[in-house]
Coordinates of C-alpha atoms in Angstrom, one line a residue:
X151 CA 44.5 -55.5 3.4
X152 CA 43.5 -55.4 -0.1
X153 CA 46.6 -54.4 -2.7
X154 CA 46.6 -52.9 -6.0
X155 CA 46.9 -56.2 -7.3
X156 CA 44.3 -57.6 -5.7
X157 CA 41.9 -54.3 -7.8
X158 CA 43.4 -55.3 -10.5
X159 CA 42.6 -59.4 -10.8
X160 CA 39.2 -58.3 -9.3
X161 CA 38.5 -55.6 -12.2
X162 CA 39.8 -59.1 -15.2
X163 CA 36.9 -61.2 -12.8
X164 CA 34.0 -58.6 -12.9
X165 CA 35.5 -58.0 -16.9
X166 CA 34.8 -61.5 -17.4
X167 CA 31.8 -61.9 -15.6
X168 CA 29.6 -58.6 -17.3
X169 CA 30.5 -60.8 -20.4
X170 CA 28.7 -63.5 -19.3
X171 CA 31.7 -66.0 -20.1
X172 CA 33.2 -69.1 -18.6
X173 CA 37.2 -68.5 -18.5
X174 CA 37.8 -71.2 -21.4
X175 CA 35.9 -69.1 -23.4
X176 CA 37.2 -65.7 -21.8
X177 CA 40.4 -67.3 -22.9
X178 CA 39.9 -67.5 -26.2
X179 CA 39.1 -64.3 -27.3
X180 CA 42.5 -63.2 -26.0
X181 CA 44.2 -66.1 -27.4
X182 CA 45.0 -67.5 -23.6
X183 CA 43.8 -70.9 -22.3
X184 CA 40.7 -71.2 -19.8
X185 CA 43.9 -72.6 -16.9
X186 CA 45.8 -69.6 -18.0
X187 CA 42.8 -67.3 -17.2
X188 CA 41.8 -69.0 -13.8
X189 CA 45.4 -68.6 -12.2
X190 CA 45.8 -64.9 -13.5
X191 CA 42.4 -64.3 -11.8
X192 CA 43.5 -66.3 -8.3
X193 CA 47.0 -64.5 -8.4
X194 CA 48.5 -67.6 -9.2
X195 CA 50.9 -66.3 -12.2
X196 CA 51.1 -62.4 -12.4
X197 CA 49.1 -60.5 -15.5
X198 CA 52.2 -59.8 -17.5
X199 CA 52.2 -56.8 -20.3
X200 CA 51.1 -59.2 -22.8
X201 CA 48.4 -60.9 -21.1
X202 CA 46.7 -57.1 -20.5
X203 CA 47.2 -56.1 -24.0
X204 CA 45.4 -59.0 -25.2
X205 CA 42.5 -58.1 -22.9
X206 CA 42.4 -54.7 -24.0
X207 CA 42.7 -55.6 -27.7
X208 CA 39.5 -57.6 -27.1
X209 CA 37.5 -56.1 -24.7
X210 CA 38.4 -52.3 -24.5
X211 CA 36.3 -50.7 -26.5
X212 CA 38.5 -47.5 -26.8
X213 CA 41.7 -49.8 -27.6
X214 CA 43.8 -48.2 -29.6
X215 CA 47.3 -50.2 -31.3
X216 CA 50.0 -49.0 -30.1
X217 CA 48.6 -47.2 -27.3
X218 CA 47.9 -48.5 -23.4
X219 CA 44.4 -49.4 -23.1
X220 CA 42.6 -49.9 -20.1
X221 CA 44.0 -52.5 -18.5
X222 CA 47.5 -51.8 -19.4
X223 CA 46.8 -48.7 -17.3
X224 CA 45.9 -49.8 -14.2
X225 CA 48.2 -52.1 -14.7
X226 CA 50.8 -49.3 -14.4
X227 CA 49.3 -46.5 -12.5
X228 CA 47.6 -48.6 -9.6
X229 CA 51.1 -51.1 -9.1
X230 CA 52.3 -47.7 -8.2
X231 CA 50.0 -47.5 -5.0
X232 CA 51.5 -50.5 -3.2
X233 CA 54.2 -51.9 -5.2
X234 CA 56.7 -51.1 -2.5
X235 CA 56.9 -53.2 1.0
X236 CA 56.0 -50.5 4.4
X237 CA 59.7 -50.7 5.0
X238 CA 61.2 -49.3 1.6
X239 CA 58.6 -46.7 1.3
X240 CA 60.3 -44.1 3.7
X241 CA 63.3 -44.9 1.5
X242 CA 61.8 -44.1 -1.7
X243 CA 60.7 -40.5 -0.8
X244 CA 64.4 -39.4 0.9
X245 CA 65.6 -40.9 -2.5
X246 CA 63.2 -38.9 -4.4
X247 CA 64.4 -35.5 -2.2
X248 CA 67.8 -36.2 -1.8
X249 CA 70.8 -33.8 -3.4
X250 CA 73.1 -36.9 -4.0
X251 CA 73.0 -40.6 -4.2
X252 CA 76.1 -42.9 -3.5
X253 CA 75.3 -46.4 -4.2
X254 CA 77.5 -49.4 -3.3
X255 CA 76.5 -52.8 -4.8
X256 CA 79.2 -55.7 -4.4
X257 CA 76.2 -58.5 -6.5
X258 CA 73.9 -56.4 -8.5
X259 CA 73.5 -53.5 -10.7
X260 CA 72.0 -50.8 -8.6
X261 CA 67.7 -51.0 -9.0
X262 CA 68.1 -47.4 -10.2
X263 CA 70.4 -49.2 -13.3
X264 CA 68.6 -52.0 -14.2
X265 CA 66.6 -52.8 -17.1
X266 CA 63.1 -54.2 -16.9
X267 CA 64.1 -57.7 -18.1
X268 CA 67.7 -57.6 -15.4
X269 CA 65.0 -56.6 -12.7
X270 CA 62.8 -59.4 -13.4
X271 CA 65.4 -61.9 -13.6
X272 CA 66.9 -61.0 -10.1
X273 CA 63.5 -60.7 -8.6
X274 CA 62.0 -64.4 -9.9
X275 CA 65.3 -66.0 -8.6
X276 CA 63.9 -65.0 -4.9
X277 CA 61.2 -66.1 -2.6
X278 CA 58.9 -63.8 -4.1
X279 CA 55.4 -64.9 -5.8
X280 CA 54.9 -64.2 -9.3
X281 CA 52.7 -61.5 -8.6
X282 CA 55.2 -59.8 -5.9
X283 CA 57.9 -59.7 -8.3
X284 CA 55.6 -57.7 -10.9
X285 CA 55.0 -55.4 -8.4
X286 CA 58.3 -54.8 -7.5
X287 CA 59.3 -54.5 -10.6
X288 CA 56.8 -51.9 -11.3
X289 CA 58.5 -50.3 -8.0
X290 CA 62.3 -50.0 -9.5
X291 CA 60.9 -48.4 -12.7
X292 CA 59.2 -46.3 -11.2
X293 CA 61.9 -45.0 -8.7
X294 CA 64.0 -44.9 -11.5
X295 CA 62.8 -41.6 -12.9
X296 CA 64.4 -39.6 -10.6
X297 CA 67.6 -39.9 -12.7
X298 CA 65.2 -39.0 -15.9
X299 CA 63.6 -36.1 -14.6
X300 CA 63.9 -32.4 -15.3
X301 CA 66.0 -32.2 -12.1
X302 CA 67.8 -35.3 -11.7
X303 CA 69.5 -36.1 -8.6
X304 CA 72.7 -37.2 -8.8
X305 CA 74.2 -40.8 -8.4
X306 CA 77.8 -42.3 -7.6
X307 CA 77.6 -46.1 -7.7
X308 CA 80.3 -48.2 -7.2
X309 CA 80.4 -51.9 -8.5
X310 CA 82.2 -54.5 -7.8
X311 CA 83.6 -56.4 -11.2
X312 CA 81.9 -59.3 -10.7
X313 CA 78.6 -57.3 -10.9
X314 CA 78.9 -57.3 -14.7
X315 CA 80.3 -61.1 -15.0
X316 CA 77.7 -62.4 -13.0
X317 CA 75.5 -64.6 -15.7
X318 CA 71.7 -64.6 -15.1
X319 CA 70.5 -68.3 -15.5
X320 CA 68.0 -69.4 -17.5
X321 CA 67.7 -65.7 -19.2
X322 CA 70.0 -65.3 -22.2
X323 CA 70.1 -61.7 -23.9
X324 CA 69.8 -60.1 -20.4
X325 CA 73.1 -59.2 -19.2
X326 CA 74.0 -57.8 -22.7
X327 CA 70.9 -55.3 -22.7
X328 CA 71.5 -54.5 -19.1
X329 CA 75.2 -53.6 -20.2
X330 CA 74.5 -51.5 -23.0
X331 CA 71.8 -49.6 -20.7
X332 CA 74.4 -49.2 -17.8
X333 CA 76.9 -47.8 -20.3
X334 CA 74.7 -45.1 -21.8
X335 CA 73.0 -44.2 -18.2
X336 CA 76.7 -44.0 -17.0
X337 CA 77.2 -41.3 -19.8
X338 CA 75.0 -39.1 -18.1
X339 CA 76.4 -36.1 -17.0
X340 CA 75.1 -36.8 -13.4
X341 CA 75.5 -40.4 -13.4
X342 CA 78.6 -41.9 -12.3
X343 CA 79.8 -45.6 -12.3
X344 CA 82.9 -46.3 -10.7
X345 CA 84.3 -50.5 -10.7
X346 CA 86.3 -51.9 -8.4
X347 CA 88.6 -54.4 -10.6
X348 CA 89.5 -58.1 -10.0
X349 CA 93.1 -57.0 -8.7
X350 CA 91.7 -55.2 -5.8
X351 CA 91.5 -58.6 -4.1
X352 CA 89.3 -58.7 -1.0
X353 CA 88.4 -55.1 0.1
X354 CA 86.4 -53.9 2.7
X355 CA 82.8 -53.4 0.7
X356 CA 82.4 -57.3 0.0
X357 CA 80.2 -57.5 3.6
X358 CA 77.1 -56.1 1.4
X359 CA 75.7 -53.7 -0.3
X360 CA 74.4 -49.3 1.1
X361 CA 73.4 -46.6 -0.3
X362 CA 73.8 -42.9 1.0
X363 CA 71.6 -40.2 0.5
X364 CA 72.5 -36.5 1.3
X365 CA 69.3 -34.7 2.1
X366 CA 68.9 -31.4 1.4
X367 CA 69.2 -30.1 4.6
X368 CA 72.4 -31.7 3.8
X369 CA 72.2 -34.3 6.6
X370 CA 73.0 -37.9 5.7
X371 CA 70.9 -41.3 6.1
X372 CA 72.0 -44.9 4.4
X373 CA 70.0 -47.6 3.2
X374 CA 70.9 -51.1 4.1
X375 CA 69.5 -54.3 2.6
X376 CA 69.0 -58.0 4.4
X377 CA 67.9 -61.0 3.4
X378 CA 64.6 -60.2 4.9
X379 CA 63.8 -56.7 4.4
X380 CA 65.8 -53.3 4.4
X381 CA 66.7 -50.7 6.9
X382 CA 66.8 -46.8 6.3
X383 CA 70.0 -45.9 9.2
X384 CA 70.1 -42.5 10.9
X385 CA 72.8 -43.4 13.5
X386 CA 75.6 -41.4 14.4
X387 CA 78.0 -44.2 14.2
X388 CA 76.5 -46.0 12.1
X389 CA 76.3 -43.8 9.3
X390 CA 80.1 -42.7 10.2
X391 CA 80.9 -46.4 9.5
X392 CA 79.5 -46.5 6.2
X393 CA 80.9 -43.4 5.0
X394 CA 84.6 -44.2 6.1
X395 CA 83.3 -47.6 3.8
X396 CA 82.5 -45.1 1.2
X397 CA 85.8 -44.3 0.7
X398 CA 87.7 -47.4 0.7
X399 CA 85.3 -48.8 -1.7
X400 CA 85.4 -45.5 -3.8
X401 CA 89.3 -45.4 -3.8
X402 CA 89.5 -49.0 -4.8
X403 CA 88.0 -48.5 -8.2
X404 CA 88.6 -47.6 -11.3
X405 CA 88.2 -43.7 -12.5
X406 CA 84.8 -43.1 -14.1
X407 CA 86.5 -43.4 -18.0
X408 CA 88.4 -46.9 -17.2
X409 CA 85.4 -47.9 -15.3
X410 CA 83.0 -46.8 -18.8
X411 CA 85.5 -48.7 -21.1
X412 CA 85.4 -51.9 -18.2
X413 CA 81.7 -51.5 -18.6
X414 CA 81.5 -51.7 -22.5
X415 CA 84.3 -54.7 -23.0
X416 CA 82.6 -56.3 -20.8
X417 CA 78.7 -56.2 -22.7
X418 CA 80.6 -57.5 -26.0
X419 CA 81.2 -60.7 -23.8
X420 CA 77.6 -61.4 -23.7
X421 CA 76.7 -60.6 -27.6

């Protein structure tokens, strides 16, 4: 089944080809190489933000600097169409409707946390392709605007320490921008992020990372993540397993102002 990325290399081909040009010389009037071109158009290396300005500065007619052309766009608005796996989709709208989010995340900062360039990172150090992890980023930025909205929902997430030590290889700069974001989002009055400190020692939580969601019927459902895909759980006693996890986790970590001050000390270690 065709994706949104597949429109989207197949709108740069039919670009290129209504210009009558070979992809060396599409290339060059972006300022790209003609082996550049041909794997962005065979979905060999995703069309980054750059690569679509570039096109749009050249070949958009209506470009505008400093505002999204065409391509930049679609780029956006049509990743939003499949940019999510089947199995997370279901996930994604009780997040959007749900009253209150509580978030447990023993290696990462919760998707709804992350910065663009944190997201990436994580995402190109799994078996994704290129053009997978685009789209999933695309996917956490997007979900992220239910805590940026007019009516936010509210999140608890709980981190383990490690979570803000944890360097990410091979992209300097990124764990100090994702601090200072975490810090200001955990300012929000409906954002709170609690961290479980070194000296808790091993703890219950460490088996993996849920999230809960209280619907607005007020009913519960959880979220768990696998190596392979994730899992929305409804169970009776499942869900009454994760909750009594809830609250060992919760009562393990630090209050929301020690966890804040945790969470800035630590972003002046990667500066």
């Amino acid at each position: 089944m065709a994706t949104a990325s597949d429109y989207v290399l197949n709108e740069l081909r039919l670009l290129r080809a209504s210009l009558g040009l070979s992809q060396e010389e599409f290339g060059r009037t972006i300022g790209y190489s003609g082996s550049h071109v041909s794997s962005v158009e065979t979905g060999g290396r995703p069309p980054t933000k750059e690569y679509m300005e570039a096109v749009d500065r050249a070949h958009d007619p209506a470009y505008q600097p400093g505002r999204e052309g065409r391509f930049m766009r679609m780029l956006r608005d049509l990743a939003k169409l499949d940019v999510a796996p089947t199995w997370l989709r279901e996930w994604i709208e009780l997040e959007r409707d749900g009253t209150l989010l509580r978030w447990y995340e023993p290696a990462f900062l919760p998707g709804l946390l992350q910065t663009e360039a944190y997201a990436r990172a994580i995402l190109a150090h799994s078996l994704l392709l290129p053009a997978e992890v685009e789209q999933r980023v695309a996917s956490r930025l997007e979900r992220q605007q239910i805590l940026t909205r007019e009516s936010p929902v509210p999140l608890v997430a709980v981190l383990d320490v490690m979570v803000l030590r944890r360097p990410i290889n091979g992209h300097p700069g990124v764990m100090a921008e994702q601090l200072e974001h975490l810090a200001k989002m955990a300012e929000l009055p409906h954002v709170h992020v609690l961290v479980v400190p070194e000296d808790a020692g091993i703890y219950l939580g460490l088996q993996g990372a849920f999230i809960l969601a209280t619907l607005t019927d007020g009913a519960v459902v959880a979220h768990l993540d696998h190596q392979v895909k994730a899992q929305v759980v409804d169970g009776v006693d499942d869900l009454a397993t994760l909750q009594r996890t809830w609250e060992v986790v919760r009562g393990e970590a630090l209050s929301r102002r020690q966890s804040l001050e945790l969470i800035k000390e630590a972003a002046q270690t990667w500066t």
